[in-house]
Amino acid sequence: MTDPNAALTEIFGFDHFRPGQQEAVEGALSGRDVLLVMPTGAGKSLCYQLPALLRDDLSIVVSPLVSLMLDQVESLERRVGGKVALINAQQDAATNREVLERAQRGELRLLYVAPERFASPGFLEALKAVKIGCFVVDEAHCVSQWGHDFRPDYFRLGDAARWLGADSIFASTATATPQVARDIAERLGLNEPVSVATGFDRPNLTFAVAPSKSASHARSQLAAALATPEARPAIVYAGTRKQTAEVASNLASDLGIKVVAYHAGLDREKRAKIQRSFMDGSVDVVVATNAFGMGVDKANVRTVVHVSVPQSIEAWYQEAGRAGRDGAPARALLLAQNKDKGLHVFFIERAEVDEAELDRVAKRIFSSSPDGRYDAEISELGSNPDQVRSIIGHLARAGVLSPSPAPTDRQIGRIDGAYDGRARSLCQTSAKQATKARWAAYRSVWHFVETPSCRRAAVLTHFGDRDRDAAPLLVPCCDVCNPESIADVVSVEVRATKKGASSSGRSLAPRAALADSSELDEAIVNLVASAHPQVGRTRAVEVLRGGRSKVIAANHYDELENYGAFGDLHAADVLGRVDALLAEGRIVSSGGRFPKLQSPAGQGARR
């Protein structure tokens, strides 16, 4: 069989291609590089699976998630048994060896591989003997330092593809701004690729954001959102493993339905059982971290709820897009609390790189690589894993090293150049650009949360979608256009607890006292420039509100010009302005383990 239209029907059971699919399929069949940006649920995987099954060579699919590989391999096995396999660390060595032998005998058309396998010289040598057609990089935004899920071990996948002699590279992602798409093409070395971007609009989805006053209020809102059978099946995304268990228990108690918690800390068998239960309908609601969903192709999910604000629009939209894959109306609901802002700032500061830490990590890498290659546990390189990964990325961009795919707790790669003054300067520039990108993501996601305008338009504008003015299938399409669309959520009262009902939570709308924040902003900027020793975010708030701790007195912060000038404001209000000024670049963070606030270069205190 060589006709893609016939294969579409006979193998996949569809009578026509969706928008963008045929162009991507034909590009892959012709041996061209392809850059595919297609929203979740629009059929990305078919775009590389179909041409791979029609070719007479082997296509490799690199995917960061085992659950995604398992799901796709099992699905394809039912259609084309014997032509598809996977290799990963969860299989025993004998099974992986047998799969490689099948590939060498020419029995396979699709081989799914985790990225860390490409760090193994033996694995690469074994594949070198196989004729490689298309080298697919799924979740390709991971290769971009400006993407929302950057992984340094994706850096060398383009090199690996060329070393293996692959005819072409196929990069696929659901969420890439124009900047990220350009970076993907550059990082993978795509050669005049066929670029397919079908647009980011999901016209059957209603987008909604509901302010939550407290955790108990969010609990009530979540129960209200999923109370009716029509709102289920549903996926609820929580920020931490601990939170998944708490939310699942509360929701099961509130609604009297079966709810399960899912996260990467569960053993493989337990995770697989939960996925099967959700797919077959015996469980209607899963509360999960972002580990869930990538390998679960359930078309009839009616609701996706985030109980906290993700750190980027890209991360939120990828997960929200798991609702309504069947094309029927569905809802993506985001419950937002102001405390989420502080958490975002904490993680931004945690990833920032100070010069001393940059030098320490570089020194440790060079000391562990006498033969020009390094292999070290992340914990040996630094105490902050996020910061270590950031530094590896900066060193790679500066041409100092080339990371290889590696297990999540290790860093593996080769040394390409000296860590000299020039390299150090390039790393510092890269670090500043990365910080700028994180603050840009912060501003974008909170603009989306707080916008008084159509949320669908805000999303499409963010992704540079040229069809953002097209009429949505659902009119109105969001809670801004139609507040009644979330009446079930915003009308609920704060849940009564053993301590009594709490109504002291704050909405996301600014307080009247802060209608004009210019005076407070000026005071914050001046405090940051004047305070010696430097202060962190919460200490700055304490000074401005007139705190009386021993630290305040010992460092003479109570003698500063604006000490106690804003004692009538809530601490959260003042902290919100500190974070806003950080996002705007009017003040900056030192980064590191104990970040301090600083004035931008060249600025000082008002005298």
JSON list of N, CA and C in Angstrom, two decimals, residues 303-342:
[
{"chain": "A", "resi": 303, "resn": "THR", "atom": "N", "xyz": [-14.86, 17.99, 30.78]},
{"chain": "A", "resi": 303, "resn": "THR", "atom": "CA", "xyz": [-14.35, 19.11, 31.58]},
{"chain": "A", "resi": 303, "resn": "THR", "atom": "C", "xyz": [-12.91, 18.86, 31.97]},
{"chain": "A", "resi": 304, "resn": "VAL", "atom": "N", "xyz": [-12.10, 19.90, 31.85]},
{"chain": "A", "resi": 304, "resn": "VAL", "atom": "CA", "xyz": [-10.75, 19.92, 32.42]},
{"chain": "A", "resi": 304, "resn": "VAL", "atom": "C", "xyz": [-10.69, 21.10, 33.38]},
{"chain": "A", "resi": 305, "resn": "VAL", "atom": "N", "xyz": [-10.29, 20.82, 34.62]},
{"chain": "A", "resi": 305, "resn": "VAL", "atom": "CA", "xyz": [-10.21, 21.88, 35.64]},
{"chain": "A", "resi": 305, "resn": "VAL", "atom": "C", "xyz": [-8.78, 21.97, 36.15]},
{"chain": "A", "resi": 306, "resn": "HIS", "atom": "N", "xyz": [-8.27, 23.18, 36.24]},
{"chain": "A", "resi": 306, "resn": "HIS", "atom": "CA", "xyz": [-7.00, 23.44, 36.93]},
{"chain": "A", "resi": 306, "resn": "HIS", "atom": "C", "xyz": [-7.33, 24.10, 38.26]},
{"chain": "A", "resi": 307, "resn": "VAL", "atom": "N", "xyz": [-6.87, 23.51, 39.36]},
{"chain": "A", "resi": 307, "resn": "VAL", "atom": "CA", "xyz": [-7.17, 24.08, 40.67]},
{"chain": "A", "resi": 307, "resn": "VAL", "atom": "C", "xyz": [-6.10, 25.08, 41.12]},
{"chain": "A", "resi": 308, "resn": "SER", "atom": "N", "xyz": [-5.11, 25.30, 40.28]},
{"chain": "A", "resi": 308, "resn": "SER", "atom": "CA", "xyz": [-4.14, 26.39, 40.49]},
{"chain": "A", "resi": 308, "resn": "SER", "atom": "C", "xyz": [-3.67, 26.85, 39.12]},
{"chain": "A", "resi": 309, "resn": "VAL", "atom": "N", "xyz": [-3.11, 28.04, 39.07]},
{"chain": "A", "resi": 309, "resn": "VAL", "atom": "CA", "xyz": [-2.72, 28.63, 37.79]},
{"chain": "A", "resi": 309, "resn": "VAL", "atom": "C", "xyz": [-1.38, 28.05, 37.34]},
{"chain": "A", "resi": 310, "resn": "PRO", "atom": "N", "xyz": [-1.31, 27.42, 36.15]},
{"chain": "A", "resi": 310, "resn": "PRO", "atom": "CA", "xyz": [-0.02, 26.94, 35.64]},
{"chain": "A", "resi": 310, "resn": "PRO", "atom": "C", "xyz": [0.93, 28.11, 35.38]},
{"chain": "A", "resi": 311, "resn": "GLN", "atom": "N", "xyz": [2.20, 27.79, 35.15]},
{"chain": "A", "resi": 311, "resn": "GLN", "atom": "CA", "xyz": [3.20, 28.83, 35.03]},
{"chain": "A", "resi": 311, "resn": "GLN", "atom": "C", "xyz": [3.29, 29.44, 33.64]},
{"chain": "A", "resi": 312, "resn": "SER", "atom": "N", "xyz": [2.53, 28.93, 32.69]},
{"chain": "A", "resi": 312, "resn": "SER", "atom": "CA", "xyz": [2.53, 29.52, 31.35]},
{"chain": "A", "resi": 312, "resn": "SER", "atom": "C", "xyz": [1.22, 29.20, 30.66]},
{"chain": "A", "resi": 313, "resn": "ILE", "atom": "N", "xyz": [0.88, 30.03, 29.68]},
{"chain": "A", "resi": 313, "resn": "ILE", "atom": "CA", "xyz": [-0.31, 29.76, 28.87]},
{"chain": "A", "resi": 313, "resn": "ILE", "atom": "C", "xyz": [-0.11, 28.46, 28.10]},
{"chain": "A", "resi": 314, "resn": "GLU", "atom": "N", "xyz": [1.11, 28.21, 27.63]},
{"chain": "A", "resi": 314, "resn": "GLU", "atom": "CA", "xyz": [1.37, 26.99, 26.87]},
{"chain": "A", "resi": 314, "resn": "GLU", "atom": "C", "xyz": [1.05, 25.75, 27.69]},
{"chain": "A", "resi": 315, "resn": "ALA", "atom": "N", "xyz": [1.53, 25.70, 28.94]},
{"chain": "A", "resi": 315, "resn": "ALA", "atom": "CA", "xyz": [1.28, 24.54, 29.80]},
{"chain": "A", "resi": 315, "resn": "ALA", "atom": "C", "xyz": [-0.20, 24.37, 30.06]},
{"chain": "A", "resi": 316, "resn": "TRP", "atom": "N", "xyz": [-0.89, 25.48, 30.34]},
{"chain": "A", "resi": 316, "resn": "TRP", "atom": "CA", "xyz": [-2.33, 25.41, 30.60]},
{"chain": "A", "resi": 316, "resn": "TRP", "atom": "C", "xyz": [-3.08, 24.94, 29.37]},
{"chain": "A", "resi": 317, "resn": "TYR", "atom": "N", "xyz": [-2.76, 25.49, 28.20]},
{"chain": "A", "resi": 317, "resn": "TYR", "atom": "CA", "xyz": [-3.54, 25.20, 27.00]},
{"chain": "A", "resi": 317, "resn": "TYR", "atom": "C", "xyz": [-3.35, 23.76, 26.54]},
{"chain": "A", "resi": 318, "resn": "GLN", "atom": "N", "xyz": [-2.14, 23.24, 26.73]},
{"chain": "A", "resi": 318, "resn": "GLN", "atom": "CA", "xyz": [-1.90, 21.86, 26.35]},
{"chain": "A", "resi": 318, "resn": "GLN", "atom": "C", "xyz": [-2.78, 20.92, 27.18]},
{"chain": "A", "resi": 319, "resn": "GLU", "atom": "N", "xyz": [-2.90, 21.19, 28.47]},
{"chain": "A", "resi": 319, "resn": "GLU", "atom": "CA", "xyz": [-3.71, 20.34, 29.34]},
{"chain": "A", "resi": 319, "resn": "GLU", "atom": "C", "xyz": [-5.20, 20.62, 29.16]},
{"chain": "A", "resi": 320, "resn": "ALA", "atom": "N", "xyz": [-5.57, 21.88, 29.01]},
{"chain": "A", "resi": 320, "resn": "ALA", "atom": "CA", "xyz": [-6.98, 22.22, 28.80]},
{"chain": "A", "resi": 320, "resn": "ALA", "atom": "C", "xyz": [-7.49, 21.59, 27.51]},
{"chain": "A", "resi": 321, "resn": "GLY", "atom": "N", "xyz": [-6.60, 21.44, 26.54]},
{"chain": "A", "resi": 321, "resn": "GLY", "atom": "CA", "xyz": [-7.01, 20.90, 25.24]},
{"chain": "A", "resi": 321, "resn": "GLY", "atom": "C", "xyz": [-7.36, 19.43, 25.26]},
{"chain": "A", "resi": 322, "resn": "ARG", "atom": "N", "xyz": [-7.22, 18.77, 26.41]},
{"chain": "A", "resi": 322, "resn": "ARG", "atom": "CA", "xyz": [-7.62, 17.37, 26.49]},
{"chain": "A", "resi": 322, "resn": "ARG", "atom": "C", "xyz": [-9.12, 17.22, 26.67]},
{"chain": "A", "resi": 323, "resn": "ALA", "atom": "N", "xyz": [-9.81, 18.33, 26.80]},
{"chain": "A", "resi": 323, "resn": "ALA", "atom": "CA", "xyz": [-11.28, 18.30, 26.83]},
{"chain": "A", "resi": 323, "resn": "ALA", "atom": "C", "xyz": [-11.81, 18.37, 25.40]},
{"chain": "A", "resi": 324, "resn": "GLY", "atom": "N", "xyz": [-12.92, 17.67, 25.17]},
{"chain": "A", "resi": 324, "resn": "GLY", "atom": "CA", "xyz": [-13.65, 17.81, 23.92]},
{"chain": "A", "resi": 324, "resn": "GLY", "atom": "C", "xyz": [-12.95, 17.36, 22.67]},
{"chain": "A", "resi": 325, "resn": "ARG", "atom": "N", "xyz": [-12.15, 16.31, 22.74]},
{"chain": "A", "resi": 325, "resn": "ARG", "atom": "CA", "xyz": [-11.48, 15.84, 21.53]},
{"chain": "A", "resi": 325, "resn": "ARG", "atom": "C", "xyz": [-12.46, 15.23, 20.52]},
{"chain": "A", "resi": 326, "resn": "ASP", "atom": "N", "xyz": [-13.65, 14.90, 20.99]},
{"chain": "A", "resi": 326, "resn": "ASP", "atom": "CA", "xyz": [-14.66, 14.36, 20.08]},
{"chain": "A", "resi": 326, "resn": "ASP", "atom": "C", "xyz": [-15.39, 15.44, 19.30]},
{"chain": "A", "resi": 327, "resn": "GLY", "atom": "N", "xyz": [-15.06, 16.70, 19.55]},
{"chain": "A", "resi": 327, "resn": "GLY", "atom": "CA", "xyz": [-15.69, 17.81, 18.85]},
{"chain": "A", "resi": 327, "resn": "GLY", "atom": "C", "xyz": [-16.97, 18.32, 19.48]},
{"chain": "A", "resi": 328, "resn": "ALA", "atom": "N", "xyz": [-17.46, 17.62, 20.50]},
{"chain": "A", "resi": 328, "resn": "ALA", "atom": "CA", "xyz": [-18.68, 18.06, 21.20]},
{"chain": "A", "resi": 328, "resn": "ALA", "atom": "C", "xyz": [-18.32, 19.14, 22.22]},
{"chain": "A", "resi": 329, "resn": "PRO", "atom": "N", "xyz": [-19.30, 19.97, 22.62]},
{"chain": "A", "resi": 329, "resn": "PRO", "atom": "CA", "xyz": [-19.01, 21.05, 23.57]},
{"chain": "A", "resi": 329, "resn": "PRO", "atom": "C", "xyz": [-18.37, 20.53, 24.86]},
{"chain": "A", "resi": 330, "resn": "ALA", "atom": "N", "xyz": [-17.38, 21.26, 25.35]},
{"chain": "A", "resi": 330, "resn": "ALA", "atom": "CA", "xyz": [-16.67, 20.90, 26.58]},
{"chain": "A", "resi": 330, "resn": "ALA", "atom": "C", "xyz": [-16.19, 22.19, 27.22]},
{"chain": "A", "resi": 331, "resn": "ARG", "atom": "N", "xyz": [-15.74, 22.08, 28.48]},
{"chain": "A", "resi": 331, "resn": "ARG", "atom": "CA", "xyz": [-15.34, 23.28, 29.22]},
{"chain": "A", "resi": 331, "resn": "ARG", "atom": "C", "xyz": [-13.95, 23.11, 29.82]},
{"chain": "A", "resi": 332, "resn": "ALA", "atom": "N", "xyz": [-13.15, 24.17, 29.74]},
{"chain": "A", "resi": 332, "resn": "ALA", "atom": "CA", "xyz": [-11.85, 24.24, 30.40]},
{"chain": "A", "resi": 332, "resn": "ALA", "atom": "C", "xyz": [-11.94, 25.32, 31.46]},
{"chain": "A", "resi": 333, "resn": "LEU", "atom": "N", "xyz": [-11.88, 24.91, 32.73]},
{"chain": "A", "resi": 333, "resn": "LEU", "atom": "CA", "xyz": [-12.08, 25.83, 33.85]},
{"chain": "A", "resi": 333, "resn": "LEU", "atom": "C", "xyz": [-10.78, 25.99, 34.63]},
{"chain": "A", "resi": 334, "resn": "LEU", "atom": "N", "xyz": [-10.44, 27.23, 34.92]},
{"chain": "A", "resi": 334, "resn": "LEU", "atom": "CA", "xyz": [-9.25, 27.54, 35.71]},
{"chain": "A", "resi": 334, "resn": "LEU", "atom": "C", "xyz": [-9.66, 28.26, 36.98]},
{"chain": "A", "resi": 335, "resn": "LEU", "atom": "N", "xyz": [-9.35, 27.64, 38.14]},
{"chain": "A", "resi": 335, "resn": "LEU", "atom": "CA", "xyz": [-9.62, 28.26, 39.44]},
{"chain": "A", "resi": 335, "resn": "LEU", "atom": "C", "xyz": [-8.36, 28.99, 39.89]},
{"chain": "A", "resi": 336, "resn": "ALA", "atom": "N", "xyz": [-8.47, 30.28, 40.12]},
{"chain": "A", "resi": 336, "resn": "ALA", "atom": "CA", "xyz": [-7.29, 31.11, 40.36]},
{"chain": "A", "resi": 336, "resn": "ALA", "atom": "C", "xyz": [-7.33, 31.76, 41.73]},
{"chain": "A", "resi": 337, "resn": "GLN", "atom": "N", "xyz": [-6.23, 31.62, 42.47]},
{"chain": "A", "resi": 337, "resn": "GLN", "atom": "CA", "xyz": [-6.05, 32.31, 43.74]},
{"chain": "A", "resi": 337, "resn": "GLN", "atom": "C", "xyz": [-4.84, 33.23, 43.64]},
{"chain": "A", "resi": 338, "resn": "ASN", "atom": "N", "xyz": [-4.88, 34.32, 44.38]},
{"chain": "A", "resi": 338, "resn": "ASN", "atom": "CA", "xyz": [-3.75, 35.25, 44.34]},
{"chain": "A", "resi": 338, "resn": "ASN", "atom": "C", "xyz": [-2.46, 34.62, 44.85]},
{"chain": "A", "resi": 339, "resn": "LYS", "atom": "N", "xyz": [-2.56, 33.62, 45.73]},
{"chain": "A", "resi": 339, "resn": "LYS", "atom": "CA", "xyz": [-1.34, 33.00, 46.25]},
{"chain": "A", "resi": 339, "resn": "LYS", "atom": "C", "xyz": [-0.55, 32.32, 45.13]},
{"chain": "A", "resi": 340, "resn": "ASP", "atom": "N", "xyz": [-1.25, 31.98, 44.03]},
{"chain": "A", "resi": 340, "resn": "ASP", "atom": "CA", "xyz": [-0.55, 31.37, 42.90]},
{"chain": "A", "resi": 340, "resn": "ASP", "atom": "C", "xyz": [0.52, 32.31, 42.34]},
{"chain": "A", "resi": 341, "resn": "LYS", "atom": "N", "xyz": [0.26, 33.61, 42.41]},
{"chain": "A", "resi": 341, "resn": "LYS", "atom": "CA", "xyz": [1.25, 34.57, 41.92]},
{"chain": "A", "resi": 341, "resn": "LYS", "atom": "C", "xyz": [2.56, 34.44, 42.69]},
{"chain": "A", "resi": 342, "resn": "GLY", "atom": "N", "xyz": [2.44, 34.37, 44.00]},
{"chain": "A", "resi": 342, "resn": "GLY", "atom": "CA", "xyz": [3.64, 34.24, 44.82]},
{"chain": "A", "resi": 342, "resn": "GLY", "atom": "C", "xyz": [4.41, 32.98, 44.52]}
]
